[in-house]
CSV table of C-alpha atoms in Angstrom, one decimal:
chain,number,residue,atom,x,y,z
U,18,MET,CA,140.1,116.5,231.1
U,19,THR,CA,138.6,117.1,234.7
U,20,ARG,CA,139.8,119.5,237.8
U,21,GLY,CA,139.8,117.8,241.0
U,22,VAL,CA,141.6,117.8,244.4
U,23,THR,CA,143.9,115.5,245.4
U,24,ASN,CA,146.7,115.2,248.4
U,25,GLY,CA,149.9,114.9,247.7
U,26,ARG,CA,152.6,117.2,247.2
U,27,ALA,CA,155.9,116.4,245.8
U,28,GLY,CA,158.7,116.9,248.1
U,29,ARG,CA,162.6,117.0,248.4
U,30,ALA,CA,164.7,114.0,249.4
U,31,ARG,CA,168.3,113.0,249.2
U,32,TRP,CA,168.9,110.6,246.4
U,33,ALA,CA,168.0,107.0,247.3
U,34,PRO,CA,169.1,103.5,245.8
U,35,ALA,CA,167.2,101.8,243.7
U,36,VAL,CA,165.7,98.3,244.0
U,37,LEU,CA,165.1,96.4,241.1
U,38,THR,CA,163.9,92.8,241.0
U,39,ALA,CA,164.0,91.6,237.1
U,40,LEU,CA,162.1,88.9,236.2
U,41,GLY,CA,161.3,87.1,233.2
U,42,LEU,CA,160.0,89.4,230.5
U,43,LEU,CA,156.6,88.4,228.5
U,44,ALA,CA,157.6,88.5,225.1
U,45,GLY,CA,156.5,91.7,223.1
U,46,ALA,CA,154.2,92.4,226.0
U,47,CYS,CA,156.7,94.5,228.7
U,48,GLY,CA,159.5,96.7,228.9
U,49,SER,CA,160.9,95.2,232.5
U,50,GLY,CA,160.2,93.2,235.1
U,51,PRO,CA,158.6,93.9,238.2
U,52,VAL,CA,160.0,96.1,241.2
U,53,SER,CA,159.9,95.8,245.0
U,54,GLY,CA,159.3,98.9,247.0
U,55,THR,CA,158.0,100.0,250.3
U,56,ALA,CA,154.7,101.7,251.4
U,57,THR,CA,155.3,104.6,253.7
U,58,GLY,CA,154.3,107.9,255.0
U,59,THR,CA,150.7,110.0,254.2
U,60,PRO,CA,151.3,113.0,251.2
U,61,THR,CA,150.4,116.0,253.3
U,62,GLY,CA,149.0,119.4,251.2
U,63,THR,CA,146.1,119.9,248.5
U,64,ALA,CA,146.2,120.7,244.9
U,65,THR,CA,144.4,121.2,241.6
U,66,VAL,CA,145.0,118.3,239.9
U,67,ARG,CA,145.6,118.2,236.1
U,68,GLN,CA,145.0,115.0,234.9
U,69,SER,CA,147.2,113.4,232.3
U,70,SER,CA,144.2,111.4,231.5
U,71,PRO,CA,141.0,111.5,231.1
U,72,ALA,CA,138.6,111.4,233.9
U,73,ALA,CA,134.9,112.3,233.0
U,74,THR,CA,135.8,112.9,228.9
U,75,SER,CA,138.1,111.4,226.4
U,76,PRO,CA,138.9,112.0,223.2
U,77,THR,CA,137.2,110.3,220.1
U,78,PRO,CA,138.5,108.0,218.5
U,79,SER,CA,140.2,108.4,215.3
U,80,ALA,CA,141.3,106.1,212.0
U,81,THR,CA,144.5,105.7,213.5
U,82,THR,CA,142.4,103.8,216.7
U,83,THR,CA,141.4,100.3,216.6
U,84,ALA,CA,139.0,99.0,219.5
U,85,GLY,CA,141.7,96.9,220.9
U,86,SER,CA,144.3,99.3,221.1
U,87,LEU,CA,142.5,101.4,224.3
U,88,VAL,CA,142.0,100.9,227.7
U,89,ALA,CA,138.6,100.7,228.7
U,90,GLY,CA,137.6,102.5,225.6
U,91,ARG,CA,138.5,105.7,226.5
U,92,TYR,CA,142.7,105.6,227.5
U,93,GLN,CA,145.8,105.4,225.9
U,94,PRO,CA,147.9,101.8,226.6
U,95,LEU,CA,151.2,103.0,227.9
U,96,TRP,CA,152.6,100.4,229.5
U,97,PRO,CA,154.1,97.3,229.8
U,98,PHE,CA,150.8,96.1,227.1
U,99,ALA,CA,150.8,97.9,224.0
U,100,ASP,CA,147.4,96.5,223.3
U,101,GLU,CA,144.3,94.4,224.3
U,102,ARG,CA,146.2,91.2,222.4
U,103,GLN,CA,148.9,91.7,224.4
U,104,ALA,CA,147.1,91.4,227.3
U,105,ARG,CA,145.2,88.7,226.8
U,106,ASP,CA,148.1,87.0,225.9
U,107,TRP,CA,149.3,87.4,229.6
U,108,GLN,CA,146.3,86.1,231.0
U,109,GLU,CA,146.2,83.0,228.9
U,110,SER,CA,149.5,82.1,230.2
U,111,TYR,CA,149.0,83.5,233.7
U,112,ARG,CA,145.8,81.2,234.0
U,113,SER,CA,147.9,77.9,232.1
U,114,GLY,CA,151.3,78.7,234.1
U,115,GLY,CA,150.9,81.2,236.7
U,116,HIS,CA,153.3,83.5,234.3
U,117,GLN,CA,154.2,86.9,235.9
U,118,PRO,CA,151.5,87.7,238.7
U,119,TRP,CA,152.6,91.2,239.1
U,120,HIS,CA,150.7,92.0,236.6
U,121,LEU,CA,147.8,91.7,239.3
U,122,ASP,CA,149.5,94.2,241.4
U,123,ALA,CA,148.9,97.9,240.9
U,124,GLU,CA,151.9,99.4,242.6
U,125,ARG,CA,154.4,96.9,241.5
U,126,THR,CA,153.3,97.6,238.4
U,127,ALA,CA,153.3,101.5,238.8
U,128,LEU,CA,157.5,101.1,240.2
U,129,SER,CA,157.8,98.8,237.5
U,130,PHE,CA,157.1,101.6,235.2
U,131,THR,CA,158.8,104.4,237.3
U,132,GLN,CA,162.4,102.4,237.3
U,133,GLY,CA,161.9,100.0,234.7
U,134,PHE,CA,160.4,101.5,231.6
U,135,LEU,CA,161.0,105.4,232.4
U,136,GLY,CA,164.6,104.4,234.4
U,137,PHE,CA,163.9,106.7,237.3
U,138,THR,CA,165.2,104.3,239.8
U,139,GLY,CA,165.8,106.9,242.5
U,140,VAL,CA,162.0,107.0,242.6
U,141,ASP,CA,162.2,103.4,244.6
U,142,ARG,CA,159.0,103.6,247.4
U,143,VAL,CA,155.3,103.4,247.0
U,144,VAL,CA,153.9,106.1,249.5
U,145,LYS,CA,149.9,105.8,248.8
U,146,ARG,CA,147.7,103.9,246.5
U,147,THR,CA,143.8,104.1,246.0
U,148,VAL,CA,142.5,101.1,243.9
U,149,THR,CA,138.4,101.3,242.6
U,150,GLY,CA,137.7,98.0,241.0
U,151,ALA,CA,139.1,98.3,238.0
U,152,ASP,CA,140.9,101.9,238.3
U,153,ALA,CA,143.9,103.0,240.2
U,154,ARG,CA,146.1,105.7,241.4
U,155,VAL,CA,149.2,104.7,242.9
U,156,SER,CA,151.9,107.5,244.7
U,157,VAL,CA,155.3,106.9,243.8
U,158,GLY,CA,158.2,108.5,245.8
U,159,ILE,CA,161.7,109.1,247.0
U,160,ARG,CA,162.5,108.5,250.5
U,161,GLY,CA,162.3,112.0,252.8
U,162,GLU,CA,165.7,114.0,253.9
U,163,GLY,CA,166.7,112.7,257.3
U,164,GLY,CA,164.1,109.5,257.2
U,165,GLY,CA,160.9,112.2,257.0
U,166,ARG,CA,158.0,112.0,255.7
U,167,PRO,CA,159.0,110.6,251.8
U,168,GLY,CA,158.4,113.2,248.3
U,169,ILE,CA,155.7,111.6,245.8
U,170,ALA,CA,156.7,112.5,242.5
U,171,ALA,CA,153.9,111.6,241.2
U,172,VAL,CA,151.2,110.1,241.0
U,173,ILE,CA,150.4,107.3,238.7
U,174,HIS,CA,146.7,106.2,236.9
U,175,LEU,CA,146.1,102.8,236.3
U,176,VAL,CA,143.3,100.9,234.6
U,177,ARG,CA,142.8,97.0,234.2
U,178,PHE,CA,143.4,96.4,230.4
U,179,GLY,CA,140.3,93.6,229.6
U,180,THR,CA,138.0,91.7,231.0
U,181,GLY,CA,137.9,88.8,234.0
U,182,PRO,CA,139.0,89.3,237.4
U,183,ASP,CA,142.9,88.3,236.5
U,184,ALA,CA,142.6,91.3,234.0
U,185,PRO,CA,146.1,93.4,234.5
U,186,TRP,CA,146.9,96.4,235.3
U,187,GLU,CA,148.1,98.9,233.0
U,188,VAL,CA,149.4,102.4,233.3
U,189,VAL,CA,147.8,105.3,231.2
U,190,GLY,CA,148.8,108.3,233.0
U,191,THR,CA,149.6,110.9,235.6
U,192,ASP,CA,147.7,113.4,237.9
U,193,ASP,CA,149.4,116.4,238.1
U,194,THR,CA,149.3,118.7,240.7
U,195,THR,CA,152.7,121.6,241.2
U,196,PHE,CA,154.0,120.3,237.7
U,197,SER,CA,152.2,119.5,235.3
U,198,LEU,CA,152.2,118.3,231.4
U,199,THR,CA,149.0,119.3,229.7
U,200,THR,CA,150.2,120.0,225.8
U,201,PRO,CA,149.7,118.1,223.8
U,202,ARG,CA,146.0,117.2,224.9
U,203,TYR,CA,145.7,113.3,225.9
U,204,GLY,CA,145.1,110.9,223.4
U,205,ALA,CA,146.1,113.7,220.7
U,206,LEU,CA,148.0,112.9,217.3
U,207,VAL,CA,151.0,114.4,216.9
U,208,SER,CA,154.2,114.5,215.0
U,209,SER,CA,157.9,115.7,215.2
U,210,PRO,CA,158.7,118.3,216.4
U,211,VAL,CA,156.3,118.3,219.3
U,212,THR,CA,155.5,121.0,221.4
U,213,VAL,CA,155.4,119.9,225.1
U,214,GLY,CA,154.7,122.2,227.9
U,215,GLY,CA,152.5,122.3,231.4
U,216,ARG,CA,152.5,124.9,234.3
U,217,ILE,CA,154.7,124.2,237.3
U,218,THR,CA,155.2,125.9,240.8
U,219,GLY,CA,159.2,125.8,242.2
U,220,VAL,CA,162.2,128.1,242.1
U,221,ASP,CA,165.3,127.2,239.9
U,222,GLU,CA,163.8,123.7,238.2
U,223,SER,CA,165.2,122.6,234.9
U,224,VAL,CA,162.5,120.3,232.9
U,225,ARG,CA,164.0,117.4,230.9
U,226,VAL,CA,161.5,116.1,227.9
U,227,GLN,CA,161.6,112.6,226.1
U,228,VAL,CA,159.2,110.3,224.1
U,229,ARG,CA,159.5,106.7,225.1
U,230,ALA,CA,157.3,103.9,223.4
U,231,ILE,CA,156.8,100.0,224.4
U,232,GLY,CA,159.8,98.2,222.9
U,233,SER,CA,162.4,100.5,223.1
U,234,THR,CA,164.9,100.8,225.8
U,235,ARG,CA,166.0,104.1,225.1
U,236,PRO,CA,164.3,107.4,224.4
U,237,LEU,CA,162.8,108.3,220.7
U,238,GLY,CA,163.4,112.0,221.1
U,239,GLU,CA,164.5,114.2,224.1
U,240,ARG,CA,165.3,117.8,225.2
U,241,CYS,CA,167.5,119.0,228.1
U,242,CYS,CA,167.4,121.5,230.2
U,243,VAL,CA,164.7,124.2,229.9
U,244,SER,CA,164.7,126.6,232.7
U,245,ALA,CA,161.6,127.4,234.6
U,246,GLY,CA,159.9,128.0,238.1
U,247,GLY,CA,157.4,130.3,239.5
U,248,ASP,CA,154.5,129.8,241.1
U,249,ASP,CA,152.2,127.8,238.6
U,250,ALA,CA,153.9,129.4,235.8
U,251,PRO,CA,153.9,128.0,232.3
U,252,TRP,CA,156.6,125.9,231.1
U,253,SER,CA,157.6,124.4,227.2
U,254,ALA,CA,159.6,122.8,224.9
U,255,THR,CA,160.0,121.2,221.5
U,256,VAL,CA,161.2,117.8,221.1
U,257,THR,CA,162.1,115.5,218.0
U,258,PHE,CA,161.3,112.5,217.7
U,259,ARG,CA,161.1,109.4,215.4
U,260,ALA,CA,158.6,106.7,215.3
U,261,ASP,CA,156.4,104.8,213.1
U,262,PRO,CA,153.1,106.5,212.3
U,263,GLY,CA,150.0,104.9,214.5
U,264,ARG,CA,152.6,104.3,217.6
U,265,THR,CA,151.2,105.2,221.0
U,266,LEU,CA,154.0,107.0,222.7
U,267,THR,CA,154.8,108.1,226.3
U,268,LEU,CA,155.3,111.7,226.7
U,269,VAL,CA,157.4,112.6,230.0
U,270,ALA,CA,158.4,116.0,231.6
U,271,VAL,CA,160.8,115.3,234.6
U,272,THR,CA,162.3,118.0,237.1
U,273,GLY,CA,164.7,117.4,239.6
U,274,GLY,CA,168.8,118.4,240.8
U,275,HIS,CA,167.7,119.6,244.0
U,276,VAL,CA,168.2,117.1,246.2
U,277,ALA,CA,167.7,114.0,243.9
U,278,GLU,CA,167.9,113.8,240.6
U,279,VAL,CA,164.0,112.9,240.0
U,280,GLU,CA,161.7,115.0,242.6
U,281,ARG,CA,158.6,115.3,239.8
U,282,PHE,CA,157.3,113.8,236.9
U,283,ALA,CA,154.4,113.4,234.9
U,284,VAL,CA,153.6,111.4,231.3
U,285,THR,CA,150.8,111.9,229.0
U,286,GLY,CA,149.8,109.6,226.2
U,287,VAL,CA,149.6,110.7,222.6
U,288,ARG,CA,150.0,108.7,219.4
U,289,VAL,CA,151.8,109.4,215.8
U,290,ALA,CA,149.4,110.9,213.4
U,291,ARG,CA,150.0,109.3,209.6
């Protein structure tokens, strides 16, 4: 894990209705279709980043990890493809018939992950994006109170999965600032129950934790609600889940309830121990 500086602080906003456009699914590959959103506003402020996906270093692949199960050989495949084979299957269908072109759009993929996979329908817009080659950061957020500047709920990290100019985007984690998820470490092997934690800045926060995986429409485990708050204060929770050994899991932490149901969230990727 590395530390850096990024712009963006989760703000407060009124609940915004979701804009979710459902398209057909690629069998066995996608959790939901793409969604539409708006790109508005510019984030302000700076904060220390605690990344839920590796930047300069990566976990050593274990016996449960195969070459085709990691993105770019180092990242956990969180959504929409479970492994490189599924990504290649989509590429073939796209080349032959133009199937689901939204996989080539980092913004639409980030919004679909947020609204379709995580179910955070109130987080309905792209606030900022940065794309460098096969790497992208997309800030998703909620409408600003009174029509003001939108608040950033999370900065989603995406990486191209596979090779070629039509390699699809894959969500691999989040870059966390005032609300982080750092335990367990990214790429760790876990078993149930698992202790999840990080740090938070805020007042009277209520943290909800979920365990999710591709192919499941409902959480595999959930814990609600953990009281937290302070200035860069620690938070933690223990979650029980049921999942097959070797499966990649998305651990999700979310806080809100002041002016929107979801105001900030963070995700990280782990694998179930054998």
